[in-house]
PDB file of C-alpha atoms and ligand atoms in Angstrom:
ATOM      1  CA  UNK A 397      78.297  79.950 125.428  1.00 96.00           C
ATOM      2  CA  UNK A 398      76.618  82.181 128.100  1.00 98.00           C
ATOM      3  CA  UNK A 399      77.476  82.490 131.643  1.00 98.00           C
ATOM      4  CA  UNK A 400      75.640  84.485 134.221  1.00 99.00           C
ATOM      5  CA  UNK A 401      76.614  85.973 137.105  1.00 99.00           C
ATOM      6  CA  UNK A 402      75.362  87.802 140.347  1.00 98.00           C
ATOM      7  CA  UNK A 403      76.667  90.216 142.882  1.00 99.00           C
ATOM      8  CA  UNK A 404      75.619  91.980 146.614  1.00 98.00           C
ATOM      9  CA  UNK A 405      77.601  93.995 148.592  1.00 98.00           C
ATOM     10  CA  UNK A 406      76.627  96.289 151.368  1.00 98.00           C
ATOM     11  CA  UNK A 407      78.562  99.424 152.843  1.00 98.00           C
ATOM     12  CA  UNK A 408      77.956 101.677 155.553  1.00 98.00           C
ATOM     13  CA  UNK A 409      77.786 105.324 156.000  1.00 98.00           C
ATOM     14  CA  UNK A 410      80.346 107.672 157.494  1.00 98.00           C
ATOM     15  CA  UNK A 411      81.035 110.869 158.011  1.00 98.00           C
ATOM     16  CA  UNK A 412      83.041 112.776 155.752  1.00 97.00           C
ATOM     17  CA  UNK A 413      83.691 110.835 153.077  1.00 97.00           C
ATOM     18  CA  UNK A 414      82.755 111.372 149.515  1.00 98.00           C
ATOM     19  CA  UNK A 415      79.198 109.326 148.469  1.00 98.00           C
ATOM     20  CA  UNK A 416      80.489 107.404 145.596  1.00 98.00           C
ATOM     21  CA  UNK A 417      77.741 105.048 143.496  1.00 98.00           C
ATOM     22  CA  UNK A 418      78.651 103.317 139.996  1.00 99.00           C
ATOM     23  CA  UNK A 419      81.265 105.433 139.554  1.00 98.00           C
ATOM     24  CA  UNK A 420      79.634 108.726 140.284  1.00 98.00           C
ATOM     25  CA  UNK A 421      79.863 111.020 143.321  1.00 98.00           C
ATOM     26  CA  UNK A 422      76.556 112.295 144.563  1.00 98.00           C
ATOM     27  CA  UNK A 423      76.631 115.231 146.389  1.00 98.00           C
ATOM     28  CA  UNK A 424      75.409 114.021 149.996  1.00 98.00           C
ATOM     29  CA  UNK A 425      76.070 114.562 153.557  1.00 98.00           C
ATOM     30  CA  UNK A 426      77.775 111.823 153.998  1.00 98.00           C
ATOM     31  CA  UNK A 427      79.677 108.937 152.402  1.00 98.00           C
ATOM     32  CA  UNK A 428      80.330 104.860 152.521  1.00 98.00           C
ATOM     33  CA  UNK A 429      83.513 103.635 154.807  1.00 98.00           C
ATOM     34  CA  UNK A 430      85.139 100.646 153.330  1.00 97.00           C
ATOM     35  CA  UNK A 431      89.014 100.188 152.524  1.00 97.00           C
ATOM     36  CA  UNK A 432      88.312 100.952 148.941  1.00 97.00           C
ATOM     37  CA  UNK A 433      86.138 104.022 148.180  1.00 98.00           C
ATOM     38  CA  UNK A 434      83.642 102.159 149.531  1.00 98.00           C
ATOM     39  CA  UNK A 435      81.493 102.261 146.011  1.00 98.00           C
ATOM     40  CA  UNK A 436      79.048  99.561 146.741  1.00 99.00           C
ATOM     41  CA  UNK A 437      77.184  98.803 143.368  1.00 99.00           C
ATOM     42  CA  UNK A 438      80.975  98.739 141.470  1.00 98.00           C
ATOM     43  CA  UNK A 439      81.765  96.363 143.608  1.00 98.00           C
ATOM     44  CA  UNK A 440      78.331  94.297 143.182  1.00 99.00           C
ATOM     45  CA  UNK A 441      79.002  94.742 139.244  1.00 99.00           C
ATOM     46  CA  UNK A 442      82.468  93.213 139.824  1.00 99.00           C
ATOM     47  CA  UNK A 443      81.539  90.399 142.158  1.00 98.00           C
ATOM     48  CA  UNK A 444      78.581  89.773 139.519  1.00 99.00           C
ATOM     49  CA  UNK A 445      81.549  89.641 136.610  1.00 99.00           C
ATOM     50  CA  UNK A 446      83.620  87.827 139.199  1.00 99.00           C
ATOM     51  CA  UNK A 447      81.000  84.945 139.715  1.00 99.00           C
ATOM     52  CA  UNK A 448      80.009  84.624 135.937  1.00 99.00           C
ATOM     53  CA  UNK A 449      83.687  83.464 135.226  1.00 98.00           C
ATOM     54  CA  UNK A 450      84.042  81.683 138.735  1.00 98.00           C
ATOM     55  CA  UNK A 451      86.889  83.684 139.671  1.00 98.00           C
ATOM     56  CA  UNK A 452      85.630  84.181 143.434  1.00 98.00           C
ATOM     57  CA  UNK A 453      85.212  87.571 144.686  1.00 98.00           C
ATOM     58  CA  UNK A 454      87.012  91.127 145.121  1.00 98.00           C
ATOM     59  CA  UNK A 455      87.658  90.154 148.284  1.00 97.00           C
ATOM     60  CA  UNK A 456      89.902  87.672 147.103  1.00 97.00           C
ATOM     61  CA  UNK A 457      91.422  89.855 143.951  1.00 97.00           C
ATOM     62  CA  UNK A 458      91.834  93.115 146.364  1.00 97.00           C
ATOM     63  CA  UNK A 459      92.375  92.156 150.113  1.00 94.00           C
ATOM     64  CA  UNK A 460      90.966  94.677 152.648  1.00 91.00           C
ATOM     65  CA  UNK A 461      94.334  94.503 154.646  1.00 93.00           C
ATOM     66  CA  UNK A 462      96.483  95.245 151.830  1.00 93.00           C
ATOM     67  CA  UNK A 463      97.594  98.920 151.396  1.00 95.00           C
ATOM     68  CA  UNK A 464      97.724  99.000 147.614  1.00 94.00           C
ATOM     69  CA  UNK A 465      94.002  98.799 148.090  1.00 94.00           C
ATOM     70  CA  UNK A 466      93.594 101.686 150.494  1.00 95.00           C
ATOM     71  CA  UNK A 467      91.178 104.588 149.253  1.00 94.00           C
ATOM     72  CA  UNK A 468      91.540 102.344 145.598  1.00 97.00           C
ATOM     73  CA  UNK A 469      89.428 103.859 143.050  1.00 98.00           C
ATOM     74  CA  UNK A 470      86.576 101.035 142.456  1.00 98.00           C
ATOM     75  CA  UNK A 471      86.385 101.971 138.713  1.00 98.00           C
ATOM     76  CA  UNK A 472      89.998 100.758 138.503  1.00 98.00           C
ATOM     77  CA  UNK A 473      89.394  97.254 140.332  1.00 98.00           C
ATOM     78  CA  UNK A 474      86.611  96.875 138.265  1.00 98.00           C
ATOM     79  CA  UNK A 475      88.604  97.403 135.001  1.00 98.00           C
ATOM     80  CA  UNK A 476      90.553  94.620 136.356  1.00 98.00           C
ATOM     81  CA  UNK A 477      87.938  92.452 136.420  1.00 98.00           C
ATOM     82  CA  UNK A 478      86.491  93.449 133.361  1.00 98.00           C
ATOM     83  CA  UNK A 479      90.607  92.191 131.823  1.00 98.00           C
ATOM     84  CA  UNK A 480      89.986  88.921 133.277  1.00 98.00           C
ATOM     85  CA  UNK A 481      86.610  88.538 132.251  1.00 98.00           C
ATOM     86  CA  UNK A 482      88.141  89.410 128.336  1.00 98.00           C
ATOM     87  CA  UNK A 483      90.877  87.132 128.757  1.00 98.00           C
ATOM     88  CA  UNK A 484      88.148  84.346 129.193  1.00 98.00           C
ATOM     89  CA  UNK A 485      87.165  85.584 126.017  1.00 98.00           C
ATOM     90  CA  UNK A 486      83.638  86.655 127.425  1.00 98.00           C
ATOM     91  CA  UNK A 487      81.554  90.077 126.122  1.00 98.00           C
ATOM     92  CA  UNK A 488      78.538  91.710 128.039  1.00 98.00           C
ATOM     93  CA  UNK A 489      74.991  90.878 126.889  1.00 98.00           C
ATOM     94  CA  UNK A 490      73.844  92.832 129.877  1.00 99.00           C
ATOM     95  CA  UNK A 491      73.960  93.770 133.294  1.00 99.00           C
ATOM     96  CA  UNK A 492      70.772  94.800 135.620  1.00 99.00           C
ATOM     97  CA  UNK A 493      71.510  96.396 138.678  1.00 98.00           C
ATOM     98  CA  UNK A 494      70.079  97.387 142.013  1.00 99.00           C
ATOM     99  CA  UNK A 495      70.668 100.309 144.653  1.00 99.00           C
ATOM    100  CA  UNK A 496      69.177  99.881 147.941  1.00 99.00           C
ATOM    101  CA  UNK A 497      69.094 102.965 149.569  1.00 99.00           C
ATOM    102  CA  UNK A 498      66.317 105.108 151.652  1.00 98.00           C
ATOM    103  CA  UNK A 499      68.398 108.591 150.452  1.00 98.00           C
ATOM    104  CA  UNK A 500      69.589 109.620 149.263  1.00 98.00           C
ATOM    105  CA  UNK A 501      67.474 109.907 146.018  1.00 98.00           C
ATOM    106  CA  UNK A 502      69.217 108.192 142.595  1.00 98.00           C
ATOM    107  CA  UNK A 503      67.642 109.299 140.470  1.00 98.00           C
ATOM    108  CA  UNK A 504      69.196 112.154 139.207  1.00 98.00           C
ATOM    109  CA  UNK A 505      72.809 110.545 138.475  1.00 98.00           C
ATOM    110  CA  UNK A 506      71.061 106.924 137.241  1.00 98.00           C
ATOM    111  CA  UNK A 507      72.032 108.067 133.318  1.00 98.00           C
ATOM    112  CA  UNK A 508      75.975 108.855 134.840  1.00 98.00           C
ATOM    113  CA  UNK A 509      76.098 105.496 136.432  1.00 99.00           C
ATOM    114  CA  UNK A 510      74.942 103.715 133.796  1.00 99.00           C
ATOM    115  CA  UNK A 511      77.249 105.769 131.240  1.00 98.00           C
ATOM    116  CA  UNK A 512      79.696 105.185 133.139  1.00 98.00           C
ATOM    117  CA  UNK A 513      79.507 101.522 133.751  1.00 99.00           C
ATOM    118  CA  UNK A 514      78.860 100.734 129.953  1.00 98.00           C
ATOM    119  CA  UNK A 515      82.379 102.512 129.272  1.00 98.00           C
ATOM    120  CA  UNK A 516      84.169 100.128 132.117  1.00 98.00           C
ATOM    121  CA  UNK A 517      82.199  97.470 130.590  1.00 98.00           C
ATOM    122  CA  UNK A 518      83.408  98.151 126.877  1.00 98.00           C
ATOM    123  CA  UNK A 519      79.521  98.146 126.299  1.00 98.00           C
ATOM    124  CA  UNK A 520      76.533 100.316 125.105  1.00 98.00           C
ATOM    125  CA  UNK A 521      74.605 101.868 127.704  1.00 98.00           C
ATOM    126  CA  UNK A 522      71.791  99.835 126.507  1.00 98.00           C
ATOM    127  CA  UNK A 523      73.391  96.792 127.537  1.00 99.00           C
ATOM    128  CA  UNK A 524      72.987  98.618 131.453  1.00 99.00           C
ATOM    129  CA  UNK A 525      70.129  99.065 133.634  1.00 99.00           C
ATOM    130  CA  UNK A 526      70.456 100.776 136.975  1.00 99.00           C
ATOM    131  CA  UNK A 527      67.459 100.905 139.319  1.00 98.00           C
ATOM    132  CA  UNK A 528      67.137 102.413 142.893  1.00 99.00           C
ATOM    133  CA  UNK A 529      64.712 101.155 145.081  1.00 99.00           C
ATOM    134  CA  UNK A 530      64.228 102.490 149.307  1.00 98.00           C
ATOM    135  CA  UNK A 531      63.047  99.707 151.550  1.00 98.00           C
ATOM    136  CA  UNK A 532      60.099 101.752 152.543  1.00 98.00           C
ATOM    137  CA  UNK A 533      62.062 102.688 155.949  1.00 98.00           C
ATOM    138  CA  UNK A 534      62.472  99.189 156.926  1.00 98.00           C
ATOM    139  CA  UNK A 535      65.717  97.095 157.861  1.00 98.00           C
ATOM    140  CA  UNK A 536      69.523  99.219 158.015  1.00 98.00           C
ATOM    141  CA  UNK A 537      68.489 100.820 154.909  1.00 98.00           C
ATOM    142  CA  UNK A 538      65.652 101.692 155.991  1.00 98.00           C
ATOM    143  CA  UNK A 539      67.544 103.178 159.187  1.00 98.00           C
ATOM    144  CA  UNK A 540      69.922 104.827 156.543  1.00 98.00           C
ATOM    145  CA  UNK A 541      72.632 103.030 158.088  1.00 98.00           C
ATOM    146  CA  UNK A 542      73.803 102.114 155.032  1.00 98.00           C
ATOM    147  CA  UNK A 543      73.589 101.096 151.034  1.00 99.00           C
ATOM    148  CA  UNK A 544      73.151  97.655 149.593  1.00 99.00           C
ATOM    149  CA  UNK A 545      73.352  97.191 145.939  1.00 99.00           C
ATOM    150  CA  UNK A 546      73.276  93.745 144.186  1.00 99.00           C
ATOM    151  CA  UNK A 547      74.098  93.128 140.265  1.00 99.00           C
ATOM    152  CA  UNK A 548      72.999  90.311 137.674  1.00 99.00           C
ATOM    153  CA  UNK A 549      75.356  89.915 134.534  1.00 99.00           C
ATOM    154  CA  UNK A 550      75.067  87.917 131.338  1.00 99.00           C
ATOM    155  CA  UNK A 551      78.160  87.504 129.294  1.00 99.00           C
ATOM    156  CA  UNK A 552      78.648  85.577 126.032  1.00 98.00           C
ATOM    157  CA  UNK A 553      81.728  83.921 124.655  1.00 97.00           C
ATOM    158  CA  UNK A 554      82.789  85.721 121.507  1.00 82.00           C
TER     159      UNK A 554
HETATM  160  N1  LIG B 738      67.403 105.978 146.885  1.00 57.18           N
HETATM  161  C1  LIG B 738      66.425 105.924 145.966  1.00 57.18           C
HETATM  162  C2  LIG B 738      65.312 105.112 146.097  1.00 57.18           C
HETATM  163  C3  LIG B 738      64.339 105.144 145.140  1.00 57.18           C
HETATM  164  N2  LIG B 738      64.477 105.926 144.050  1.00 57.18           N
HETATM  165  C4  LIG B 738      63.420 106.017 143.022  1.00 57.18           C
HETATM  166  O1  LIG B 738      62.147 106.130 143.648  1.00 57.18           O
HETATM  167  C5  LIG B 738      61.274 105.096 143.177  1.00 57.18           C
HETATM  168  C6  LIG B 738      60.343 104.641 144.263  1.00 57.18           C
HETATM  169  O2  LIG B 738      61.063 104.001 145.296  1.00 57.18           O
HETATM  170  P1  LIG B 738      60.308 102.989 146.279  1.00 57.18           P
HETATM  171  O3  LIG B 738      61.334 102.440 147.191  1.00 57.18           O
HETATM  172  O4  LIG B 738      59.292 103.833 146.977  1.00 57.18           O
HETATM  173  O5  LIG B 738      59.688 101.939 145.427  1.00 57.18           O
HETATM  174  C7  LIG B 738      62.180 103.999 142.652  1.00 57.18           C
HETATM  175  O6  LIG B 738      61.571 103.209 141.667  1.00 57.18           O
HETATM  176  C8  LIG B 738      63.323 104.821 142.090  1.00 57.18           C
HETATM  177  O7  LIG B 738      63.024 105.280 140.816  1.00 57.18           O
HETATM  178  C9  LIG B 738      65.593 106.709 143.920  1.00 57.18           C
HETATM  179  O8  LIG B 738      65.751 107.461 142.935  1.00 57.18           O
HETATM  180  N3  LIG B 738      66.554 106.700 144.888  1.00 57.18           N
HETATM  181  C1  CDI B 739      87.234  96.526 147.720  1.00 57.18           C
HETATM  182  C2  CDI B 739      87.936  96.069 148.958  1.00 57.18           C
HETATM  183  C3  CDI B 739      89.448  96.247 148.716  1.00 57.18           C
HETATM  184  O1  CDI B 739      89.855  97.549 148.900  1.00 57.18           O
HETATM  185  O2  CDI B 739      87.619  96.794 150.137  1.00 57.18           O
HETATM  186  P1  CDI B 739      86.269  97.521 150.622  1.00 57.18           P
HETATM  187  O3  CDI B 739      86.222  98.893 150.060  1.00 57.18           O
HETATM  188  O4  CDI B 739      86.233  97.471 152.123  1.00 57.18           O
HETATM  189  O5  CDI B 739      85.034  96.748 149.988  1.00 57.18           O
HETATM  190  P2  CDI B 739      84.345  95.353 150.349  1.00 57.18           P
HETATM  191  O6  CDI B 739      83.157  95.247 149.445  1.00 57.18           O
HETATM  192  O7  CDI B 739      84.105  95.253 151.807  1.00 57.18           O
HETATM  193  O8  CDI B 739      85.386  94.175 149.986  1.00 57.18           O
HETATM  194  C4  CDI B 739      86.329  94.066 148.952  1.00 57.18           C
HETATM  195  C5  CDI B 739      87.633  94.643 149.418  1.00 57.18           C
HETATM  196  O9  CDI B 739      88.650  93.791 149.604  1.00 57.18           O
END
C-alpha cells in the first residue's frame, strides 16, 4: 500500500539567527525566526510525512507555546515523525522537495541537505531530491522577506 503526502511551510528572516535549511546551516547574514530553529523545508518534509499517515501537522505534535519546543532542533522533531511514520509500518519510496528563496543561493549545500535528510529518513540519498528555485524577485520571497519550502513524499507499507 502507498500513501502520499505533501508539505509547505514558510518562515521569515531575522536578524541574528543562524540560517538553517534541511538540516544544514548556510553561512548567511541572516537567519529564519520561528519557535523552533525555524528550519523551514524540515518542517515541510515532516508535515509532508505527517499528512501521508494523516497524523495532522507539527503544529499539532510540537506546539509553538510550549517551551520544550523552544530553539528545538528540527532534525530531532523530524526523527519523531519519521518513529511514527515506522510504527505505521511505512518506508520512503521518495521525497521531492522545494526551497523558495531569492538568496541566498542553494546550491552549494543541496548534496548536505539531501545527505542529510536521507539519514533522518533511514533512506538512500537517491530516494531525495532537493531543488531551489527564486521567484524571479516577485511576492515576499521575492522581497527576501522570507523562505517557503514545500515537500511531496511517497511511502510504502513494508
Ligand atoms: N535560492 C536559490 C534559488 C535558485 N537556485 C538555483 O538557481 C536556479 C535558477 O533559479 P531560478 O529561480 O532563476 O529558476 C535554480 O534551478 C537552482 O538551481 C539556488 O541555488 N538557490
Ligand atoms: C516547529 C514549531 C514548534 O517549535 O515551531 P516553529 O519553529 O515556529 O515552526 P512552524 O512551522 O511555525 O510551526 C510548528 C511549530 O509548532
Amino acid at each position: 500500500m502507498f500513501r502520499i503526502g505533501q508539505g509547505f511551510d514558510v518562515h521569515q528572516f531575522a536578524e541574528g539567527r543562524p540560517l538553517m535549511i534541511g538540516g544544514v546551516e548556510i553561512p548567511y547574514e541572516k537567519g529564519l525566526l520561528g519557535h523552533s530553529d525555524a528550519d523551514v523545508l524540515l518542517h515541510a518534509v515532516a508535515d509532508a510525512c505527517l499528512g501521508a499517515i494523516a497524523a495532522g501537522d507539527i503544529g499539532k505534535h510540537f506546539p509553538d507555546h510550549d517551551q520544550k519546543y523552544k530553539d528545538a532542533d528540527s532534525a530531532v522533531l523530524l526523527q519523531h515523525v519519521w518513529n511514527l511514520v515506522k510504527k505505521e509500518g511505512y518506508q520512503l519510496v521518495n521525497l521531492d522537495c522545494t526551497i523558495v528563496a531569492q538568496k541566498p543561493k542553494m546550491a552549494p549545500y543541496i548534496e548536505q541537505m539531501r545527505a542529510r535528510i536521507a539519514e533522518l529518513l533511514e533512506g538512500e540519498m537517491s530516494q531525495v531530491n532537493v531543488k531551489a528555485t527564486t521567484t524571479e524577485k516577485l511576492g515576499f520571497t521575492g522581497r527576501e522577506e522570507g523562505i517557503a519550502a514545500q515537500a511531496v513524499v511517497l511511502l510504502q507499507k513494508k
